[in-house]
Amino acid sequence: MEPVTLETPRLTLRAFRESDIEAVALACDDPDIQRFVPVPEPYTLRDAEEFVTVTSPAGWRDDTMYNFGVFTHGGDLVGAMGLGRLALNSPERHAELGFWTARDRRRRGCTAEAGRAVADWAFSALGVERLEWVAQVENAGSRAVARSIGFVEEGIQRARIVHRGTRRDALVAALLPSDLDHPSGTPYLPSPRLPSNPEPPRSSTTK
């Protein structure tokens, strides 16, 4: 796919350019990002160059990951927003939303604003029918953004994430097209909710 550009009231989401390398390097050389995001530690200018000029373009070209740089309309870097784990040519039609935010741009609602724009694009242009968010349980900032976008938490998966050589529990949430008033190409039949403490099945053995 050719990279696309999305606009929101405060932000421009576009493919990264070589002119962004220095800003990306500065943003990702941050312990808070490195604590939860699988970026090199320490993060160098060469790492940023690889991400901007090789990894991100390859994702668009090969339809494996669609990375957006998130910028103010004035051109300042806010963060990165990407769709990964793409399964767009199968009945599952799902993707996973991931993001990081530069330290000086946090707690302003910008990342949630960008996330809603990417979710709308995923549902309307790509035909995504289930958008997932997965993060370490301790990642309170990412969780707050996901909730603000509208993701519904579904539970904790043990040892889901491998980060810095250690398996970590992950909180999983999902966003469906109907959550943002988009139609879905496949009918959805929700299952009856189980009681919180279901009784164990009774044995058929009699004495």
Coordinates of C-alpha atoms in Angstrom, one line a residue:
M1 CA 0.0 0.0 0.0
E2 CA 1.1 3.5 -0.7
P3 CA 1.4 5.6 2.5
V4 CA -1.6 7.8 3.3
T5 CA -2.0 11.0 5.3
L6 CA -4.7 11.6 7.9
E7 CA -5.8 14.9 9.4
T8 CA -7.4 15.7 12.7
P9 CA -8.3 19.1 14.2
R10 CA -4.8 19.3 15.8
L11 CA -2.7 16.7 14.1
T12 CA -1.3 15.4 10.8
L13 CA -0.5 11.7 10.6
R14 CA 1.8 10.8 7.7
A15 CA 4.7 8.5 6.8
F16 CA 8.0 9.3 8.4
R17 CA 10.6 11.3 6.4
E18 CA 14.4 11.6 6.6
S19 CA 13.9 15.0 8.1
D20 CA 12.2 13.3 11.1
I21 CA 15.2 11.2 12.1
E22 CA 16.7 13.5 14.7
A23 CA 13.3 14.1 16.4
V24 CA 12.6 10.4 16.5
A25 CA 16.0 9.7 18.1
L26 CA 15.4 12.3 20.7
A27 CA 11.9 11.1 21.6
C28 CA 12.8 7.4 21.8
D29 CA 15.9 8.0 24.0
D30 CA 13.5 8.0 26.9
P31 CA 13.4 5.4 29.7
D32 CA 9.6 5.6 29.9
I33 CA 9.3 4.6 26.2
Q34 CA 12.0 1.9 26.5
R35 CA 10.3 0.4 29.5
F36 CA 7.3 -0.7 27.5
V37 CA 8.0 -0.3 23.8
P38 CA 10.3 -2.8 22.0
V39 CA 12.8 -0.2 20.8
P40 CA 16.6 -0.4 21.2
E41 CA 18.1 0.6 24.5
P42 CA 19.9 3.0 24.4
Y43 CA 18.3 4.5 21.3
T44 CA 20.7 6.1 18.9
L45 CA 20.5 8.3 15.8
R46 CA 21.3 5.2 13.7
D47 CA 18.3 3.4 15.3
A48 CA 16.1 6.3 14.3
E49 CA 17.5 6.2 10.8
E50 CA 16.8 2.5 10.4
F51 CA 13.2 3.0 11.7
V52 CA 12.5 6.0 9.5
T53 CA 14.2 4.9 6.2
V54 CA 14.0 1.1 6.3
T55 CA 11.5 -0.4 8.8
S56 CA 8.6 2.0 8.3
P57 CA 8.7 2.1 4.4
A58 CA 9.0 -1.6 4.3
G59 CA 5.9 -2.0 6.4
W60 CA 3.8 0.1 4.0
R61 CA 5.4 -1.6 0.9
D62 CA 4.9 -5.1 2.1
D63 CA 1.6 -4.6 3.9
T64 CA 3.0 -5.8 7.2
M65 CA 2.7 -2.6 9.3
Y66 CA 1.4 0.8 8.6
N67 CA 3.4 3.3 10.7
F68 CA 2.3 6.9 11.0
G69 CA 4.3 9.8 12.4
V70 CA 2.0 12.0 14.4
F71 CA 2.8 15.7 14.1
T72 CA 1.2 19.0 15.1
H73 CA 0.0 21.0 12.1
G74 CA 3.1 23.1 12.7
G75 CA 5.3 20.1 12.1
D76 CA 6.4 19.1 15.7
L77 CA 6.7 15.4 16.4
V78 CA 4.0 14.1 18.8
G79 CA 4.7 10.4 18.5
A80 CA 4.2 7.4 16.4
M81 CA 1.0 5.4 15.7
G82 CA 1.0 2.0 13.9
L83 CA -1.2 -0.8 12.8
G84 CA 0.5 -4.2 13.0
R85 CA -0.3 -7.9 13.2
L86 CA -2.4 -7.3 10.0
A87 CA -4.8 -10.0 8.9
L88 CA -6.7 -8.2 6.2
N89 CA -7.1 -10.9 3.6
S90 CA -8.6 -13.6 5.9
P91 CA -11.9 -14.0 7.7
E92 CA -10.4 -12.6 10.9
R93 CA -9.8 -9.1 9.4
H94 CA -8.0 -7.9 12.5
A95 CA -5.1 -5.5 13.3
E96 CA -3.3 -4.3 16.4
L97 CA -2.9 -0.7 17.3
G98 CA 0.4 0.4 18.9
F99 CA 1.8 3.8 19.7
W100 CA 4.3 5.9 21.6
T101 CA 4.3 9.6 22.6
A102 CA 7.1 12.0 23.0
R103 CA 7.6 13.1 26.6
D104 CA 6.6 16.7 26.2
R105 CA 3.4 15.8 24.3
R106 CA 1.8 13.5 26.8
R107 CA -1.4 14.2 28.8
R108 CA -2.8 16.5 26.1
G109 CA -5.2 14.0 24.4
C110 CA -3.2 14.0 21.2
T111 CA -2.4 10.3 21.1
A112 CA -6.1 9.4 21.7
E113 CA -7.0 11.9 18.9
A114 CA -4.6 10.2 16.5
G115 CA -5.7 6.7 17.6
R116 CA -9.4 7.5 16.8
A117 CA -8.3 8.7 13.4
V118 CA -6.3 5.6 12.6
A119 CA -9.2 3.4 13.9
D120 CA -11.7 5.2 11.7
W121 CA -9.4 4.7 8.8
A122 CA -8.8 1.0 9.6
F123 CA -12.6 0.3 9.8
S124 CA -13.6 2.4 6.8
A125 CA -10.7 2.0 4.3
L126 CA -9.1 -1.3 5.3
G127 CA -12.2 -3.3 6.3
V128 CA -10.8 -4.2 9.8
E129 CA -13.4 -5.9 11.9
R130 CA -11.5 -6.2 15.1
L131 CA -8.8 -3.8 16.3
E132 CA -6.8 -4.9 19.3
W133 CA -4.6 -3.1 21.8
V134 CA -2.1 -5.1 23.9
A135 CA 0.2 -3.7 26.5
Q136 CA 2.0 -4.7 29.7
V137 CA -0.4 -4.5 32.7
E138 CA 1.8 -1.8 34.3
N139 CA 1.6 0.5 31.3
A140 CA -0.9 2.9 32.8
G141 CA -0.4 5.6 30.2
S142 CA -1.1 3.4 27.2
R143 CA -4.1 2.0 29.0
A144 CA -5.5 5.5 29.6
V145 CA -5.1 6.3 25.9
A146 CA -6.8 3.0 24.8
R147 CA -9.7 3.7 27.1
S148 CA -10.1 7.2 25.8
I149 CA -10.2 5.9 22.2
G150 CA -13.0 3.5 23.2
F151 CA -11.2 0.1 23.5
V152 CA -13.1 -2.4 25.7
E153 CA -10.8 -4.4 28.0
E154 CA -11.2 -8.1 27.8
G155 CA -8.7 -9.4 30.4
I156 CA -5.2 -10.3 31.2
Q157 CA -3.2 -12.8 29.2
R158 CA -0.3 -14.4 31.1
A159 CA 3.2 -14.2 29.6
R160 CA 1.8 -12.7 26.4
I161 CA 4.6 -10.2 25.8
V162 CA 8.3 -10.9 25.7
H163 CA 10.2 -7.7 26.5
R164 CA 13.9 -7.4 27.2
G165 CA 14.2 -11.2 27.5
T166 CA 11.4 -11.6 30.0
R167 CA 7.8 -12.7 29.6
R168 CA 5.3 -10.3 30.9
D169 CA 1.5 -10.4 31.5
A170 CA -0.5 -8.3 29.1
L171 CA -3.8 -6.5 29.3
V172 CA -5.8 -7.0 26.1
A173 CA -8.6 -4.8 24.8
A174 CA -10.5 -4.5 21.5
L175 CA -12.4 -2.0 19.4
L176 CA -15.1 -3.1 17.0
P177 CA -16.4 -1.1 14.0
S178 CA -19.8 -0.6 15.8
D179 CA -18.0 1.0 18.7
L180 CA -17.2 3.9 16.4
D181 CA -20.5 3.7 14.4
H182 CA -19.0 1.9 11.5
P183 CA -20.6 -1.1 9.8
S184 CA -19.0 -4.5 9.9
G185 CA -18.8 -6.8 6.9
T186 CA -19.3 -9.9 9.0
P187 CA -22.3 -10.3 11.3
Y188 CA -21.4 -10.4 15.0
L189 CA -23.3 -12.7 17.4
P190 CA -22.2 -12.0 21.0
S191 CA -22.3 -14.9 23.3
P192 CA -24.2 -15.0 26.6
R193 CA -22.1 -13.7 29.4
L194 CA -20.9 -16.3 31.9
P195 CA -21.5 -15.7 35.6
S196 CA -18.5 -14.5 37.5
N197 CA -18.3 -17.7 39.5
P198 CA -19.8 -20.4 37.4
E199 CA -20.7 -23.6 39.2
P200 CA -18.5 -26.6 38.3
P201 CA -20.2 -29.1 36.0
R202 CA -22.1 -31.8 37.9
S203 CA -20.8 -35.3 37.6
S204 CA -23.1 -37.8 35.8
T205 CA -21.9 -40.6 38.1
T206 CA -24.4 -41.8 40.6
K207 CA -23.8 -43.9 43.7

